[in-house]
Short mmCIF file of C-alpha atoms and ligand atoms in Angstrom, two decimals:
data_model
loop_
_atom_site.label_atom_id
_atom_site.label_comp_id
_atom_site.label_asym_id
_atom_site.label_seq_id
_atom_site.Cartn_x
_atom_site.Cartn_y
_atom_site.Cartn_z
CA MET A 1 7.26 2.11 11.07
CA ALA A 2 4.87 0.21 13.32
CA GLN A 3 4.06 -3.14 12.45
CA ILE A 4 2.79 -4.63 14.91
CA LEU A 5 -0.36 -2.23 16.83
CA HIS A 6 -0.91 -4.46 20.42
CA GLU A 7 -4.23 -3.82 21.37
CA LYS A 8 -3.89 -1.28 24.35
CA ASP A 9 -1.95 0.58 22.00
CA SER A 10 -5.32 1.25 19.78
CA VAL A 11 -7.27 1.83 22.60
CA ARG A 12 -4.47 4.57 23.52
CA LEU A 13 -4.30 6.12 20.13
CA ARG A 14 -8.47 5.79 20.16
CA LYS A 15 -8.76 7.93 22.64
CA VAL A 16 -6.69 11.35 21.55
CA LEU A 17 -8.45 10.42 18.05
CA VAL A 18 -11.83 10.81 20.52
CA GLN A 19 -11.30 13.82 22.51
CA LEU A 20 -9.84 15.56 19.05
CA LEU A 21 -12.91 14.29 17.06
CA ALA A 22 -15.00 16.23 20.41
CA ARG A 23 -13.09 19.36 20.81
CA SER A 24 -12.96 20.55 16.92
CA GLU A 25 -16.33 19.29 15.87
CA SER A 26 -14.44 17.32 13.30
CA ASP A 27 -16.35 14.20 10.96
CA ASP A 28 -13.43 12.25 11.36
CA CYS A 29 -9.81 11.06 12.12
CA LEU A 30 -7.68 9.43 10.69
CA LEU A 31 -3.88 8.30 11.72
CA CYS A 32 -2.09 6.55 9.41
CA ASP A 33 1.73 5.96 7.96
CA SER A 34 3.23 7.14 4.53
CA GLY A 35 2.48 3.43 3.06
CA GLY A 36 -0.23 4.18 3.96
CA HIS A 37 -1.98 1.91 6.18
CA VAL A 38 -4.52 2.64 8.89
CA LEU A 39 -3.58 3.00 11.93
CA ALA A 40 -6.32 3.94 13.72
CA LEU A 41 -10.13 6.22 12.73
CA GLU A 42 -12.65 7.79 15.35
CA GLY A 43 -15.41 9.14 12.93
CA ALA A 44 -18.99 8.44 11.35
CA SER A 45 -17.20 8.57 7.99
CA LYS A 46 -19.38 6.61 4.75
CA HIS A 47 -15.53 7.45 2.83
CA ASP A 48 -13.30 4.62 2.52
CA PRO A 49 -10.35 5.18 4.56
CA PHE A 50 -7.58 2.95 3.29
CA LEU A 51 -8.90 5.38 0.26
CA ILE A 52 -7.96 8.40 2.69
CA SER A 53 -4.79 6.78 3.65
CA ALA A 54 -3.84 5.84 -0.03
CA LEU A 55 -4.58 9.38 -1.27
CA GLY A 56 -3.20 11.08 2.34
CA ALA A 57 0.01 9.34 1.93
CA GLY A 58 0.13 11.15 -1.69
CA ILE A 59 -0.31 13.93 -1.45
CA PHE A 60 1.68 14.12 2.18
CA GLY A 61 4.39 12.70 0.25
CA ALA A 62 3.82 15.17 -3.04
CA SER A 63 3.84 18.37 -0.81
CA ARG A 64 7.09 16.63 0.77
CA GLU A 65 8.93 16.66 -1.94
CA LEU A 66 8.07 20.72 -2.74
CA ALA A 67 8.93 21.73 0.37
CA ARG A 68 11.98 19.91 -0.50
CA MET A 69 12.59 21.43 -3.40
CA LEU A 70 11.80 24.88 -1.64
CA GLY A 71 14.54 24.99 0.66
CA GLU A 72 12.41 23.56 3.87
CA ASN A 73 12.75 20.82 5.95
CA GLU A 74 9.31 20.40 5.14
CA PHE A 75 5.75 21.73 5.56
CA SER A 76 4.40 20.42 8.28
CA ALA A 77 0.76 20.72 7.72
CA VAL A 78 -1.72 20.69 4.53
CA LEU A 79 -5.04 21.91 4.75
CA HIS A 80 -7.30 21.35 1.55
CA GLN A 81 -10.69 23.63 1.57
CA GLY A 82 -13.53 22.76 0.48
CA GLU A 83 -17.24 24.31 -0.35
CA HIS A 84 -18.54 21.96 2.08
CA ARG A 85 -15.68 20.10 3.20
CA SER A 86 -12.26 20.06 4.41
CA ILE A 87 -9.17 18.26 4.92
CA PHE A 88 -6.44 18.68 7.20
CA LEU A 89 -3.39 17.00 7.29
CA ARG A 90 -0.53 16.89 9.32
CA ALA A 91 2.64 15.36 10.15
CA VAL A 92 3.16 13.35 13.04
CA ASP A 93 6.40 12.03 13.18
CA ALA A 94 8.31 11.11 10.47
CA ASP A 95 6.72 8.73 9.11
CA THR A 96 3.04 8.69 10.18
CA LEU A 97 -0.26 11.86 9.54
CA LEU A 98 -2.84 12.70 11.24
CA VAL A 99 -5.83 13.72 8.36
CA MET A 100 -8.83 14.94 9.85
CA ILE A 101 -11.85 15.52 7.77
CA PHE A 102 -14.63 18.44 9.17
CA SER A 103 -17.45 19.70 7.38
CA ARG A 104 -19.00 23.99 7.26
CA SER A 105 -19.82 24.07 10.64
CA ALA A 106 -16.06 23.54 11.94
CA ASN A 107 -14.53 25.90 11.98
CA VAL A 108 -10.82 25.78 10.53
CA GLY A 109 -9.14 27.98 13.59
CA LEU A 110 -10.60 25.39 15.92
CA VAL A 111 -9.73 22.19 13.84
CA LYS A 112 -5.54 23.46 13.40
CA LEU A 113 -5.67 24.42 17.00
CA TYR A 114 -6.66 20.98 18.66
CA SER A 115 -5.48 19.77 16.18
CA THR A 116 -1.66 20.41 17.96
CA PRO A 117 -1.82 19.10 21.72
CA ALA A 118 -3.42 15.13 19.88
CA VAL A 119 -0.17 15.26 17.48
CA ASP A 120 2.24 16.13 20.68
CA ASP A 121 0.23 13.03 22.66
CA LEU A 122 -0.52 10.41 19.10
CA ARG A 123 3.69 11.17 19.43
CA GLN A 124 4.56 9.83 22.17
CA ILE A 125 2.03 6.99 21.97
CA LEU A 126 4.56 6.12 18.58
CA ALA A 127 7.06 6.58 20.64
CA ASP A 128 6.34 4.36 23.37
CA ILE A 129 5.34 1.68 20.46
CA GLN A 130 8.33 1.85 19.43
CA HIS A 131 10.17 1.59 21.76
CA GLY A 132 9.02 0.53 24.73
CA PRO A 133 9.13 -3.62 26.03
CA SER A 134 5.28 -3.93 24.66
CA VAL A 135 2.85 -6.46 26.21
CA PRO A 136 0.86 -8.23 24.50
CA GLY A 137 -2.38 -9.11 25.43
CA PRO A 138 -3.65 -13.31 25.91
CA GLU A 139 -5.03 -12.94 22.52
CA ASP A 140 -2.32 -11.34 20.82
CA SER A 141 0.43 -13.87 21.32
CA ARG A 142 -1.17 -16.43 19.55
CA PRO A 143 0.69 -17.62 15.81
CA PHE A 144 -0.82 -16.59 12.66
CA VAL A 145 -2.96 -19.14 11.25
CA LEU A 146 -3.63 -19.25 7.49
CA SER A 147 -7.38 -20.28 6.89
CA PRO A 148 -7.49 -24.23 5.54
CA ASP A 149 -9.57 -22.67 2.27
CA ALA A 150 -6.95 -19.74 1.80
CA GLN A 151 -8.88 -19.19 -1.25
CA LEU A 152 -6.99 -15.68 -2.38
CA PHE A 153 -8.30 -14.42 -5.49
CA SER A 154 -11.08 -15.92 -7.50
CA LEU A 155 -13.00 -14.38 -10.80
CA ARG A 156 -16.89 -13.42 -9.76
CA LYS A 157 -19.83 -16.18 -10.23
CA GLU A 158 -21.55 -15.88 -13.56
CA MET B 1 5.48 -3.31 5.30
CA SER B 2 2.91 -5.72 6.54
CA PHE B 3 0.30 -3.96 8.77
CA VAL B 4 -1.03 -5.97 12.32
CA ASN B 5 -3.94 -4.12 13.91
CA PHE B 6 -5.07 -7.00 16.60
CA LYS B 7 -8.12 -4.10 17.75
CA LYS B 8 -9.29 -4.67 14.68
CA LYS B 9 -8.09 -8.08 14.08
CA GLU B 10 -6.89 -7.08 11.19
CA VAL B 11 -3.47 -7.19 8.77
CA GLN B 12 -2.82 -5.01 5.98
CA PHE B 13 -0.40 -5.23 3.05
CA LYS B 14 0.84 -3.44 0.20
CA LEU B 15 0.92 -5.03 -3.02
CA VAL B 16 2.85 -2.66 -6.03
CA TYR B 17 2.11 -3.08 -9.73
CA TYR B 18 5.60 -1.69 -11.29
CA GLY B 19 7.46 -1.49 -15.37
CA PRO B 20 8.14 0.53 -17.94
CA GLY B 21 5.18 3.36 -19.57
CA LEU B 22 2.68 1.63 -21.23
CA CYS B 23 3.25 -1.54 -20.59
CA GLY B 24 -0.16 -2.39 -18.82
CA LYS B 25 -0.21 -2.24 -14.93
CA THR B 26 -3.70 0.12 -14.57
CA THR B 27 -4.54 -3.02 -17.15
CA ASN B 28 -4.46 -5.15 -14.61
CA LEU B 29 -6.02 -4.07 -11.99
CA GLN B 30 -9.02 -2.61 -14.28
CA VAL B 31 -9.41 -5.81 -15.69
CA ILE B 32 -9.03 -7.20 -11.59
CA HIS B 33 -11.61 -4.60 -10.26
CA ARG B 34 -14.02 -5.68 -13.41
CA LEU B 35 -13.52 -9.47 -13.00
CA ILE B 36 -13.64 -10.68 -9.39
CA ASN B 37 -15.66 -11.68 -6.86
CA PRO B 38 -17.22 -7.70 -6.50
CA GLU B 39 -17.10 -9.01 -2.55
CA ALA B 40 -13.69 -8.90 -2.22
CA ARG B 41 -12.68 -5.42 -3.75
CA GLY B 42 -13.12 -1.87 -2.91
CA ASP B 43 -13.59 1.47 -5.81
CA LEU B 44 -10.56 1.52 -8.49
CA THR B 45 -8.50 4.92 -7.59
CA SER B 46 -6.99 5.69 -10.58
CA ILE B 47 -5.05 9.63 -10.43
CA ALA B 48 -4.01 9.61 -14.29
CA THR B 49 -3.87 12.43 -16.93
CA ALA B 50 -6.42 13.00 -19.95
CA GLY B 51 -4.54 10.41 -22.06
CA GLU B 52 -4.70 7.86 -19.12
CA ARG B 53 -1.66 7.91 -18.00
CA THR B 54 -0.61 7.25 -14.42
CA LEU B 55 -0.07 10.46 -12.81
CA PHE B 56 0.14 9.08 -9.56
CA PHE B 57 -0.95 6.17 -8.71
CA ASP B 58 -4.32 3.96 -9.17
CA PHE B 59 -5.57 1.42 -6.06
CA MET B 60 -7.19 -0.82 -5.51
CA PRO B 61 -7.99 -2.97 -1.76
CA LEU B 62 -8.64 -5.92 -1.45
CA VAL B 63 -10.10 -8.30 0.76
CA ALA B 64 -9.15 -11.98 1.51
CA ASN B 65 -9.88 -14.36 3.94
CA ALA B 66 -6.20 -15.17 4.30
CA ILE B 67 -5.21 -15.96 7.92
CA GLU B 68 -7.52 -17.37 10.45
CA GLY B 69 -9.60 -14.64 12.90
CA PHE B 70 -8.64 -11.23 10.80
CA GLN B 71 -9.08 -9.38 7.98
CA THR B 72 -6.65 -9.82 5.18
CA ARG B 73 -6.13 -6.50 3.04
CA PHE B 74 -4.30 -6.30 -0.44
CA GLN B 75 -3.33 -2.49 -1.20
CA LEU B 76 -3.16 -2.80 -4.55
CA TYR B 77 -0.79 -0.20 -6.05
CA THR B 78 0.54 0.83 -9.72
CA VAL B 79 3.32 2.91 -9.84
CA PRO B 80 3.79 5.35 -13.32
CA GLY B 81 5.58 3.65 -15.64
CA GLN B 82 7.07 7.14 -17.23
CA VAL B 83 10.42 7.44 -17.10
CA MET B 84 10.09 11.13 -15.05
CA TYR B 85 7.95 10.63 -12.23
CA ASN B 86 10.19 8.80 -10.51
CA LEU B 87 10.31 10.35 -7.28
CA THR B 88 6.10 9.31 -7.99
CA ARG B 89 7.21 6.19 -8.38
CA ARG B 90 9.29 6.24 -4.87
CA MET B 91 7.07 7.98 -2.78
CA VAL B 92 4.00 4.62 -3.91
CA LEU B 93 6.37 1.75 -3.08
CA ARG B 94 7.10 2.73 0.94
CA GLY B 95 6.25 0.12 3.10
CA VAL B 96 5.69 -2.13 -0.51
CA ASP B 97 5.64 -6.54 0.53
CA GLY B 98 5.32 -7.80 -2.79
CA VAL B 99 6.15 -6.28 -6.24
CA VAL B 100 4.23 -7.58 -9.31
CA PHE B 101 6.75 -6.61 -12.22
CA VAL B 102 4.69 -5.95 -15.55
CA ALA B 103 7.30 -6.35 -18.65
CA ASP B 104 6.21 -5.41 -22.22
CA SER B 105 6.96 -8.22 -24.64
CA GLN B 106 6.71 -6.64 -27.17
CA TRP B 107 10.85 -6.73 -28.77
CA SER B 108 10.70 -2.65 -28.96
CA LYS B 109 10.18 -2.53 -25.58
CA MET B 110 12.84 -5.02 -24.30
CA SER B 111 15.47 -1.76 -22.77
CA GLU B 112 12.67 -0.58 -20.94
CA ASN B 113 11.93 -3.39 -18.91
CA VAL B 114 15.69 -3.45 -18.42
CA GLU B 115 15.72 -0.14 -17.12
CA SER B 116 12.91 -0.46 -15.90
CA PHE B 117 13.99 -3.29 -13.08
CA ALA B 118 16.75 -1.13 -12.54
CA ASN B 119 14.77 0.89 -11.58
CA LEU B 120 12.52 -0.54 -9.26
CA GLU B 121 16.58 -2.30 -7.78
CA GLU B 122 17.50 0.81 -7.12
CA ASN B 123 14.73 2.68 -5.82
CA LEU B 124 14.33 -0.64 -3.33
CA ARG B 125 18.12 0.34 -2.19
CA LEU B 126 17.38 3.36 -1.17
CA GLN B 127 14.81 2.57 1.07
CA SER B 128 17.00 -0.55 2.46
CA GLU B 129 15.00 -2.97 0.42
CA THR B 130 15.95 -5.74 -1.71
CA LEU B 131 14.34 -7.97 -4.74
CA GLN B 132 16.38 -10.38 -2.21
CA THR B 133 13.94 -10.50 -0.18
CA LEU B 134 11.44 -8.67 -1.32
CA PRO B 135 8.22 -10.98 -2.11
CA HIS B 136 8.00 -10.97 -6.03
CA VAL B 137 6.37 -12.63 -9.54
CA LEU B 138 7.28 -11.37 -13.39
CA GLN B 139 4.26 -10.78 -15.99
CA TYR B 140 5.75 -11.51 -19.02
CA ASN B 141 2.17 -8.79 -20.89
CA LYS B 142 1.36 -8.47 -23.89
CA ARG B 143 1.45 -11.90 -25.47
CA ASP B 144 -1.89 -11.19 -28.12
CA LEU B 145 0.96 -9.15 -30.24
CA PRO B 146 2.40 -9.91 -32.63
CA ASP B 147 5.88 -9.12 -32.36
CA VAL B 148 6.96 -10.80 -29.45
CA ALA B 149 10.16 -11.83 -28.18
CA PRO B 150 9.56 -15.11 -27.03
CA VAL B 151 9.18 -16.04 -23.20
CA HIS B 152 12.71 -17.13 -22.50
CA PHE B 153 14.42 -14.50 -24.03
CA MET B 154 12.49 -12.91 -21.28
CA GLU B 155 13.21 -14.34 -18.98
CA PHE B 156 17.07 -14.11 -19.70
CA MET B 157 16.61 -10.82 -19.32
CA LEU B 158 15.03 -10.36 -16.40
CA ASN B 159 14.48 -13.28 -14.44
CA ASN B 160 18.10 -14.26 -13.90
CA GLY B 161 19.16 -13.89 -10.92
CA ALA B 162 20.73 -16.94 -8.39
CA VAL B 163 16.69 -17.63 -7.65
CA ARG B 164 14.66 -17.72 -10.12
CA GLN B 165 11.59 -16.03 -9.51
CA SER B 166 7.65 -17.27 -10.89
CA SER B 167 7.17 -15.56 -14.00
CA PHE B 168 3.35 -15.55 -16.44
CA PRO B 169 2.63 -14.91 -19.68
CA ALA B 170 -0.08 -12.62 -19.59
CA VAL B 171 -2.51 -10.31 -21.88
CA ALA B 172 -3.83 -8.56 -19.23
CA THR B 173 -6.77 -6.70 -21.79
CA THR B 174 -8.50 -10.27 -21.38
CA GLY B 175 -7.34 -10.99 -17.61
CA GLU B 176 -4.37 -14.14 -19.03
CA GLY B 177 -2.58 -14.58 -16.34
CA VAL B 178 -3.50 -11.78 -14.58
CA PHE B 179 -5.06 -14.47 -11.39
CA GLU B 180 -1.42 -15.96 -11.81
CA ALA B 181 -0.11 -13.27 -11.25
CA LEU B 182 -1.88 -11.88 -7.94
CA ASN B 183 -2.42 -14.73 -6.27
CA MET B 184 1.45 -16.53 -6.04
CA VAL B 185 2.15 -12.75 -5.25
CA ALA B 186 0.15 -12.93 -2.11
CA ARG B 187 0.67 -16.36 -1.70
CA LEU B 188 4.50 -15.02 -1.18
CA VAL B 189 4.01 -12.06 0.52
CA LEU B 190 1.22 -14.65 3.23
CA HIS B 191 4.33 -17.05 3.08
CA LYS B 192 7.19 -14.66 4.60
CA PHE B 193 4.51 -12.94 6.86
CA MET B 194 3.72 -15.89 8.37
CA THR B 195 8.00 -16.90 8.26
CA VAL B 196 8.53 -13.55 9.47
CA HIS B 197 6.06 -13.17 12.37
CA ASN B 198 5.22 -17.06 14.02
CA ARG B 199 9.26 -17.29 14.15
CA LYS B 200 9.84 -14.24 15.86
CA GLU B 201 6.11 -15.28 18.30
CA GLU B 202 8.86 -18.71 19.71
CA GLY B 203 11.54 -16.04 20.62
CA ALA B 204 12.08 -15.51 24.39
CA CYS B 205 11.20 -11.98 23.80
CA GLU B 206 8.96 -10.78 21.58
CA LEU B 207 9.54 -7.06 20.08
CA ALA B 208 6.27 -5.99 18.83
CA LEU B 209 7.96 -3.60 16.39
CA VAL B 210 10.43 -4.72 13.71
N1 GTP C 301 -2.63 -5.74 -27.46
C1 GTP C 301 -3.06 -5.56 -25.47
N2 GTP C 301 -2.85 -4.68 -25.18
C2 GTP C 301 -3.17 -3.84 -23.99
C3 GTP C 301 -1.98 -5.48 -23.35
N3 GTP C 301 -2.45 -4.66 -21.79
C4 GTP C 301 -2.46 -3.61 -21.71
N4 GTP C 301 -2.71 -2.78 -23.15
C5 GTP C 301 -3.01 -1.24 -23.40
O1 GTP C 301 -1.88 -0.77 -22.98
C6 GTP C 301 -2.78 0.59 -22.60
C7 GTP C 301 -1.25 0.95 -22.10
O2 GTP C 301 -1.99 0.35 -20.90
P1 GTP C 301 -2.12 1.08 -19.23
O3 GTP C 301 -2.47 -0.52 -18.57
O4 GTP C 301 -2.53 1.96 -19.43
O5 GTP C 301 -0.49 0.73 -18.91
P2 GTP C 301 0.65 1.29 -18.33
O6 GTP C 301 1.22 0.52 -17.28
O7 GTP C 301 -0.74 1.55 -16.54
O8 GTP C 301 0.93 2.86 -18.10
P3 GTP C 301 1.98 4.03 -16.81
O9 GTP C 301 -0.09 4.38 -17.13
O10 GTP C 301 1.67 5.53 -18.31
O11 GTP C 301 2.32 3.43 -17.05
C8 GTP C 301 -3.73 0.17 -23.65
O12 GTP C 301 -3.93 0.75 -24.32
C9 GTP C 301 -4.05 -1.32 -22.80
O13 GTP C 301 -5.21 -1.14 -23.44
C10 GTP C 301 -2.23 -6.41 -23.97
O14 GTP C 301 -2.57 -7.21 -23.34
N5 GTP C 301 -2.47 -6.72 -25.59
MG1 MG C 302 -0.20 3.54 -15.72
#
């Protein structure tokens, strides 16, 4: 599972999402892991990406269990169709999920079609990140420092 | 598992509230939502039955100013406590960074607490995780009720490992013991993150992925 995403990896992932967004005429594309973390996102949505990824990971986990029950390895994709907006979830690898949100003006067929090469590209990039020697940029190799005023969570002021 | 995005200058952590049915996990998130500085939180989303029992999870994102130069996000989840939803609990636990174990202090709930704690350990084991290394705290909830076990008894039942964990008596409905538990688990998670990552940075060959 990806723990650190360096800037150059982000750029590569993003490129794929930008292209997918344009080709499929979707509103949003989001890449998340099975724990619900957001790896990358593109689109102009007002929806909270963190909620989408939490719910997306949940839906996908549930459908994976259903698949197992039916003796399928897994369902590789899930489509939820609404009147105005739809959402398409597709497995990238065992631990990563592509979420696409699109409106009525987009075509479901195209969304599915273009998601296939995109998923292949994403899978490749994720595999490179996993296995390849990662060269963090100079910015990325500094140690993390706790904020001096590490005020975590406090009550609202009356 | 924490997630660092250098491009967005963002670190994401996942905190899970765990415990037996009706112990007050959802109530913890509700009261945090109500009392926290509103700038620090997103919406609270609950997937529940009509009877308000958690069916899938509750979810609320929090943002803190904890790591210099990075936005630090803590994603809060609760699991459904009812015994039959174990598969869902496993799903919610995936990639967890810290746990608040909420116990119900009533005498009548003691065996459910112990069972739920064992269930947590078992589910963590299935994802090759253990409470020995996973940051966690205990919250002894519902201290306002009449028939509750004394704190030292709850410690004896639930906090009896080699290393004593922080524990907090609480009344989740009023917020007592809620922020204390949240801040402590968040601190433990940050501490572990610093230790693991900064040690790696010093090493000769830094691995981007673990
Ligand atoms: N008296 C008292 N009641 C509490 C306290 N905390 C929670 N409750 C009540 O306990 C009931 C169950 O609380 P929830 O927060 O829904 O419990 P839960 O752990 O989320 O339960 P599941 O979703 O089924 O796992 C609600 O009626 C709460 O109001 C407390 O500190 N004192
Ligand atoms: Mg609940």
